[in-house]
Amino acid sequence: MSVVSASATRRGIPRPVPPAATAPQSSAEERDLSFAGFGYTCRIVRQEAPVTVPMVLLGGSAQDRNSWVRHERWLTPLCTVVTVDLPGYGTADFLPARYGIDFLAAAVRHMLAELGMAEVNLVGACFGGAVGLRFAQHYPGMLRRLVLAGMTKVEPRDHYGDSVPRWSRMLEEGRVADLARELAAWFVAPPGAAPVRKQAAMARFLYQQFVAQGPRELAMWLEHNLRLVRHEWYRPEPLPELPVLVLTGEHDILTTPRMGREVAACLPGARFTTVREADHLVHLERMAEFTEVLARFCTGRTVDGLPWCTPIETWPAAPDRRPAPATAG
C-alpha cells in the first residue's frame, strides 16, 4: 500500500516500517485457561529477541484472538504478541452479563500471571479499550505503556441502551440481515460523507461477518451488549502517570475524535491523535499505518510528524490544569 508520495519520501517523511520477515520468532501457540470457572483461550507469538516487553491486544466485541493475525507481521519482529478470547467472547465460555468490566480486567491479569508476564504494553480497541483502561487503573504496576483506540467515556453512541431491547426482538424474529445492515451503518462513516479508505469493503465485511454467526455467537453478542448497558464503560478511578496514547480514525462516527479527546483529558500526560482517511475500523482500513503507530509508541519512538496522523495533542500531567486546546480533527 502506498501511503505517501515519492516526493514526500525524498523529503524524509517516514513510511510504515515493512515487516522484518527474517526476524527470529517462534510459531504461534495457544493456551486454554480458566478464570473463576470460565474457560478462555489466548494466542501467543513469541519473539526470542524482543526490543520491548510483550504487547497484549484487546479487541472490540466483534473481534477474537485471530482478528489480529495480519497485524502480527509488523509487530512480532519487535516483541511477543498476545491476543485473547476473554470469557464471553470468541470461542471462550459464555459469560453472563452480570459479570462486568472489572471481571474482564481481572481475567487479563490472570492470563498474564499464567503466561509469566510481569509487565506488558497493552493496546485496547473499542470495548477492549474499556477493559484495558480498567486494567490500567487496577493493575498499573503491570503496564509499561497503554494505547486506547476508539475509546470513549460513555456508551459509544446515543440511544445505545434503548437499542439493545430492539436488537433482541430483531434476533427473536430472525431479522439477522436487517440488524447486520444497521450495525454496519453504525461502525462505518456514511458513503460520500468523508474520504475513508476501503469504506465500501468494510461495510460489506461487517455485514457478512454478522450474518455468518450461528446461534451461539449471536447469543454471546447480545449478552455483550447487555453487559455494556449494565456496567460502567468508564469509571474515574485514579491512574498513575504512564505513557498513554489515545487515537481513532479522523472520521469515526461511533467513538468520535471529540470523545477520544475527553478520554485523553482524564489521563495524566496522555497524547491524542487521529489517523487520516479512516473511521472506527482504522485498524483494518489503514492496517500498516495503524500498526506502525503502535510499534513506534510501544518501543518509545516518536509518533510525531507521521503523514497519516493528525498533529499530536498533549494534556498536562497535573490534574488541576486545563487540557491543551485541540489542534486537529
XYZ file of C-alpha atoms in Angstrom:
329
model
C 0.000 0.000 0.000
C 1.395 3.414 -0.942
C 0.675 5.937 1.806
C 2.928 8.869 0.867
C 4.102 10.256 -2.414
C 7.592 9.711 -3.823
C 8.358 13.384 -3.273
C 7.320 13.087 0.371
C 9.641 10.105 0.773
C 12.524 12.134 -0.652
C 11.785 14.838 1.927
C 12.350 12.279 4.655
C 8.742 11.649 5.745
C 8.670 8.105 7.185
C 6.728 5.222 5.718
C 5.309 2.355 7.780
C 8.173 0.029 8.614
C 7.978 -3.071 6.378
C 7.725 -6.464 8.074
C 11.056 -7.984 9.031
C 10.476 -11.418 7.559
C 13.753 -12.780 8.893
C 13.237 -11.682 12.488
C 13.624 -14.679 14.829
C 10.271 -15.755 16.217
C 8.506 -18.986 17.008
C 5.208 -20.142 15.599
C 2.000 -19.209 17.364
C 0.891 -21.224 20.353
C -2.477 -21.294 22.077
C -3.220 -21.725 25.768
C -6.553 -22.801 27.189
C -7.039 -21.185 30.591
C -9.791 -20.909 33.184
C -10.670 -17.964 35.397
C -13.361 -18.122 38.076
C -14.793 -21.195 36.385
C -14.936 -19.708 32.866
C -12.710 -21.154 30.159
C -10.911 -18.892 27.703
C -8.090 -19.074 25.170
C -5.109 -16.878 24.363
C -2.776 -16.851 21.368
C 0.936 -16.106 21.834
C 3.516 -15.410 19.120
C 6.846 -15.228 20.913
C 9.791 -13.083 19.858
C 13.047 -14.555 21.147
C 14.975 -11.283 20.684
C 12.456 -8.602 21.701
C 13.161 -4.894 21.825
C 10.324 -4.254 24.270
C 8.036 -6.099 26.664
C 5.166 -8.236 25.276
C 2.256 -6.471 23.603
C -1.267 -7.521 24.596
C -4.025 -6.674 22.103
C -7.594 -6.491 23.426
C -10.001 -6.186 20.516
C -13.564 -4.975 20.255
C -16.723 -7.006 20.685
C -16.707 -8.249 17.075
C -13.068 -9.359 17.227
C -11.451 -12.518 18.524
C -7.888 -13.664 19.139
C -7.386 -14.356 15.426
C -8.571 -10.929 14.254
C -5.048 -9.529 14.653
C -3.121 -12.209 12.761
C -2.469 -9.916 9.781
C -1.086 -7.239 12.128
C 1.455 -9.606 13.621
C 3.907 -9.289 10.744
C 4.549 -5.671 11.745
C 4.569 -6.294 15.499
C 6.219 -9.657 16.158
C 9.638 -8.522 14.857
C 9.647 -6.194 17.880
C 8.118 -8.205 20.693
C 5.986 -11.127 21.772
C 2.338 -10.525 20.827
C -0.620 -11.850 22.818
C -4.259 -11.871 21.736
C -7.109 -13.410 23.688
C -10.718 -14.533 23.663
C -11.702 -13.431 27.149
C -14.668 -15.144 28.829
C -17.814 -14.238 26.903
C -16.087 -13.676 23.551
C -14.870 -15.690 20.579
C -14.563 -19.385 21.442
C -14.434 -18.755 25.205
C -17.201 -19.801 27.572
C -20.441 -17.835 27.647
C -20.254 -15.079 30.284
C -23.498 -13.775 31.833
C -23.948 -10.020 31.644
C -23.766 -9.686 35.428
C -20.000 -10.025 35.045
C -18.692 -6.613 34.071
C -15.506 -4.864 33.027
C -13.832 -5.315 36.420
C -14.129 -9.078 35.953
C -12.663 -8.953 32.444
C -9.759 -6.778 33.613
C -9.078 -9.325 36.344
C -9.156 -12.075 33.695
C -6.425 -10.230 31.778
C -4.328 -10.132 34.948
C -4.932 -13.859 35.423
C -3.781 -14.537 31.856
C -0.559 -12.573 32.333
C 0.168 -14.408 35.569
C -0.370 -17.736 33.817
C 1.955 -16.668 30.990
C 4.616 -15.395 33.389
C 4.474 -11.833 32.026
C 5.174 -9.304 34.764
C 4.972 -6.192 32.540
C 3.371 -5.529 29.145
C 2.415 -2.872 26.651
C -1.365 -3.005 26.355
C -3.457 -1.974 23.330
C -7.218 -1.801 23.781
C -9.545 -1.174 20.829
C -13.156 -0.026 21.351
C -14.602 -2.315 24.056
C -11.098 -3.682 24.542
C -10.134 -0.111 25.433
C -12.671 -0.082 28.263
C -11.193 -3.332 29.602
C -7.657 -2.064 29.046
C -8.219 1.198 30.904
C -9.834 -0.623 33.841
C -6.826 -2.973 33.867
C -4.501 0.048 33.953
C -6.443 1.539 36.869
C -6.444 -1.685 38.893
C -3.051 -3.180 37.984
C -0.821 -0.254 36.911
C 2.357 -1.992 38.035
C 1.965 -4.483 35.180
C 1.917 -1.810 32.458
C 4.736 -0.062 30.648
C 2.589 1.756 28.052
C -1.108 1.970 27.210
C -2.795 2.586 23.838
C -6.562 3.179 23.636
C -8.083 3.088 20.134
C -11.694 4.077 19.515
C -12.298 4.699 23.205
C -14.982 6.813 24.879
C -16.099 7.664 28.416
C -19.743 6.832 27.696
C -21.722 4.293 25.739
C -20.303 4.608 22.236
C -23.412 6.013 20.599
C -26.536 7.970 21.569
C -29.536 5.797 22.475
C -27.342 2.684 22.592
C -29.133 1.409 25.684
C -32.525 1.882 24.025
C -31.342 -0.123 21.017
C -30.464 -3.306 22.898
C -34.074 -4.457 23.595
C -34.950 -3.756 19.963
C -31.954 -5.765 18.758
C -33.097 -8.628 20.969
C -36.550 -8.566 19.338
C -34.983 -8.476 15.872
C -32.981 -11.604 16.677
C -36.066 -13.339 18.052
C -37.847 -12.510 14.780
C -34.955 -13.862 12.718
C -34.134 -10.436 11.232
C -30.389 -11.007 11.341
C -29.760 -9.384 7.945
C -31.643 -6.205 8.950
C -29.647 -5.998 12.164
C -26.386 -6.533 10.286
C -27.160 -3.616 7.962
C -27.965 -1.363 10.915
C -24.757 -2.240 12.723
C -22.639 -1.699 9.619
C -24.114 1.799 9.375
C -23.119 2.449 12.987
C -19.490 1.467 12.517
C -18.730 2.838 9.047
C -18.927 6.500 8.042
C -21.752 7.226 5.541
C -20.728 6.817 1.886
C -19.553 10.111 0.395
C -19.504 11.916 3.735
C -15.710 11.756 4.129
C -12.678 10.228 2.412
C -12.295 6.829 4.110
C -10.078 4.023 2.846
C -11.841 0.749 1.921
C -15.161 2.190 3.061
C -17.481 0.021 0.952
C -15.387 -3.082 1.570
C -15.557 -2.560 5.330
C -19.344 -2.187 5.256
C -19.626 -5.452 3.321
C -17.199 -7.139 5.683
C -19.189 -6.165 8.784
C -22.442 -7.276 7.204
C -21.077 -10.641 6.102
C -19.322 -11.229 9.422
C -22.531 -10.678 11.372
C -24.895 -12.744 9.217
C -22.405 -15.649 9.259
C -22.751 -16.032 13.034
C -24.556 -19.010 14.482
C -26.973 -19.071 17.433
C -24.149 -19.343 19.996
C -22.268 -16.334 18.616
C -25.442 -14.252 18.380
C -26.359 -15.087 21.975
C -22.902 -14.022 23.123
C -23.134 -10.823 21.078
C -26.460 -9.928 22.665
C -25.129 -10.696 26.148
C -22.147 -8.447 25.431
C -24.479 -5.557 24.673
C -26.432 -6.212 27.853
C -23.085 -6.041 29.677
C -22.414 -2.632 28.142
C -25.650 -1.087 29.376
C -25.495 -2.679 32.851
C -21.948 -1.697 33.761
C -19.888 1.480 33.655
C -17.934 1.800 30.415
C -15.598 4.313 32.052
C -15.010 4.909 35.754
C -12.960 7.897 37.001
C -10.598 5.869 39.155
C -7.019 7.018 39.777
C -4.393 6.112 37.193
C -0.696 6.685 37.949
C 1.121 8.586 35.233
C 2.445 6.346 32.461
C 2.812 6.784 28.687
C -0.699 6.775 27.204
C -1.744 7.273 23.582
C -5.393 7.702 22.602
C -6.290 7.538 18.913
C -9.121 6.917 16.492
C -9.974 7.435 12.843
C -10.464 11.092 11.957
C -13.961 10.289 10.589
C -15.055 7.872 13.327
C -18.814 8.260 13.883
C -19.103 5.659 16.671
C -16.375 6.847 19.056
C -15.695 10.285 17.646
C -12.455 12.275 17.950
C -14.227 14.541 20.449
C -14.926 11.501 22.628
C -11.306 10.394 22.333
C -10.094 13.807 23.471
C -12.370 13.594 26.502
C -10.737 10.295 27.440
C -7.229 11.678 26.951
C -8.030 14.731 29.073
C -8.767 12.412 32.031
C -5.441 10.566 31.832
C -2.324 12.294 33.202
C 0.094 13.224 30.426
C -1.881 11.439 27.686
C -1.375 12.104 23.980
C -4.056 12.050 21.282
C -4.136 11.766 17.505
C -6.401 10.594 14.701
C -5.482 8.530 11.653
C -6.387 10.274 8.417
C -8.853 8.796 5.907
C -10.183 6.290 8.424
C -13.200 5.795 10.665
C -13.869 3.381 13.542
C -12.327 0.484 11.595
C -8.953 2.226 11.323
C -7.103 -0.971 12.278
C -8.394 -2.589 9.056
C -8.707 0.406 6.747
C -5.122 1.540 7.331
C -3.533 -1.555 8.796
C 0.106 -0.761 8.043
C -0.196 2.796 9.319
C -2.125 1.779 12.445
C 0.403 -0.887 13.394
C 3.282 1.487 12.695
C 1.847 3.885 15.277
C 1.570 1.026 17.790
C 5.105 -0.168 17.030
C 6.603 3.296 17.420
C 4.782 4.184 20.613
C 5.373 0.840 22.316
C 9.113 0.966 21.610
C 9.500 4.524 22.882
C 9.929 6.095 19.442
C 8.205 9.294 18.394
C 4.809 9.283 16.739
C 5.046 12.982 15.908
C 5.068 14.061 12.291
C 3.624 10.906 10.708
C 1.891 11.960 7.481
C -1.096 9.680 8.039
C -1.831 11.132 11.509
C -3.170 14.495 12.582
C -0.854 16.609 14.799
C -0.290 15.128 18.233
C -2.248 16.794 21.031
C -0.975 16.574 24.591
C -2.520 17.001 28.007
C -0.536 18.111 31.048
C 0.297 15.644 33.775
C -1.009 17.910 36.540
C -4.672 17.002 37.156
C -5.649 20.538 38.142
C -4.651 22.127 34.823
C -6.883 22.552 31.834
C -6.273 20.368 28.758
C -4.378 21.806 25.830
C -6.622 23.189 23.075
C -7.469 20.830 20.223
C -5.325 21.293 17.132
C -6.947 18.931 14.640
C -9.931 16.770 13.772
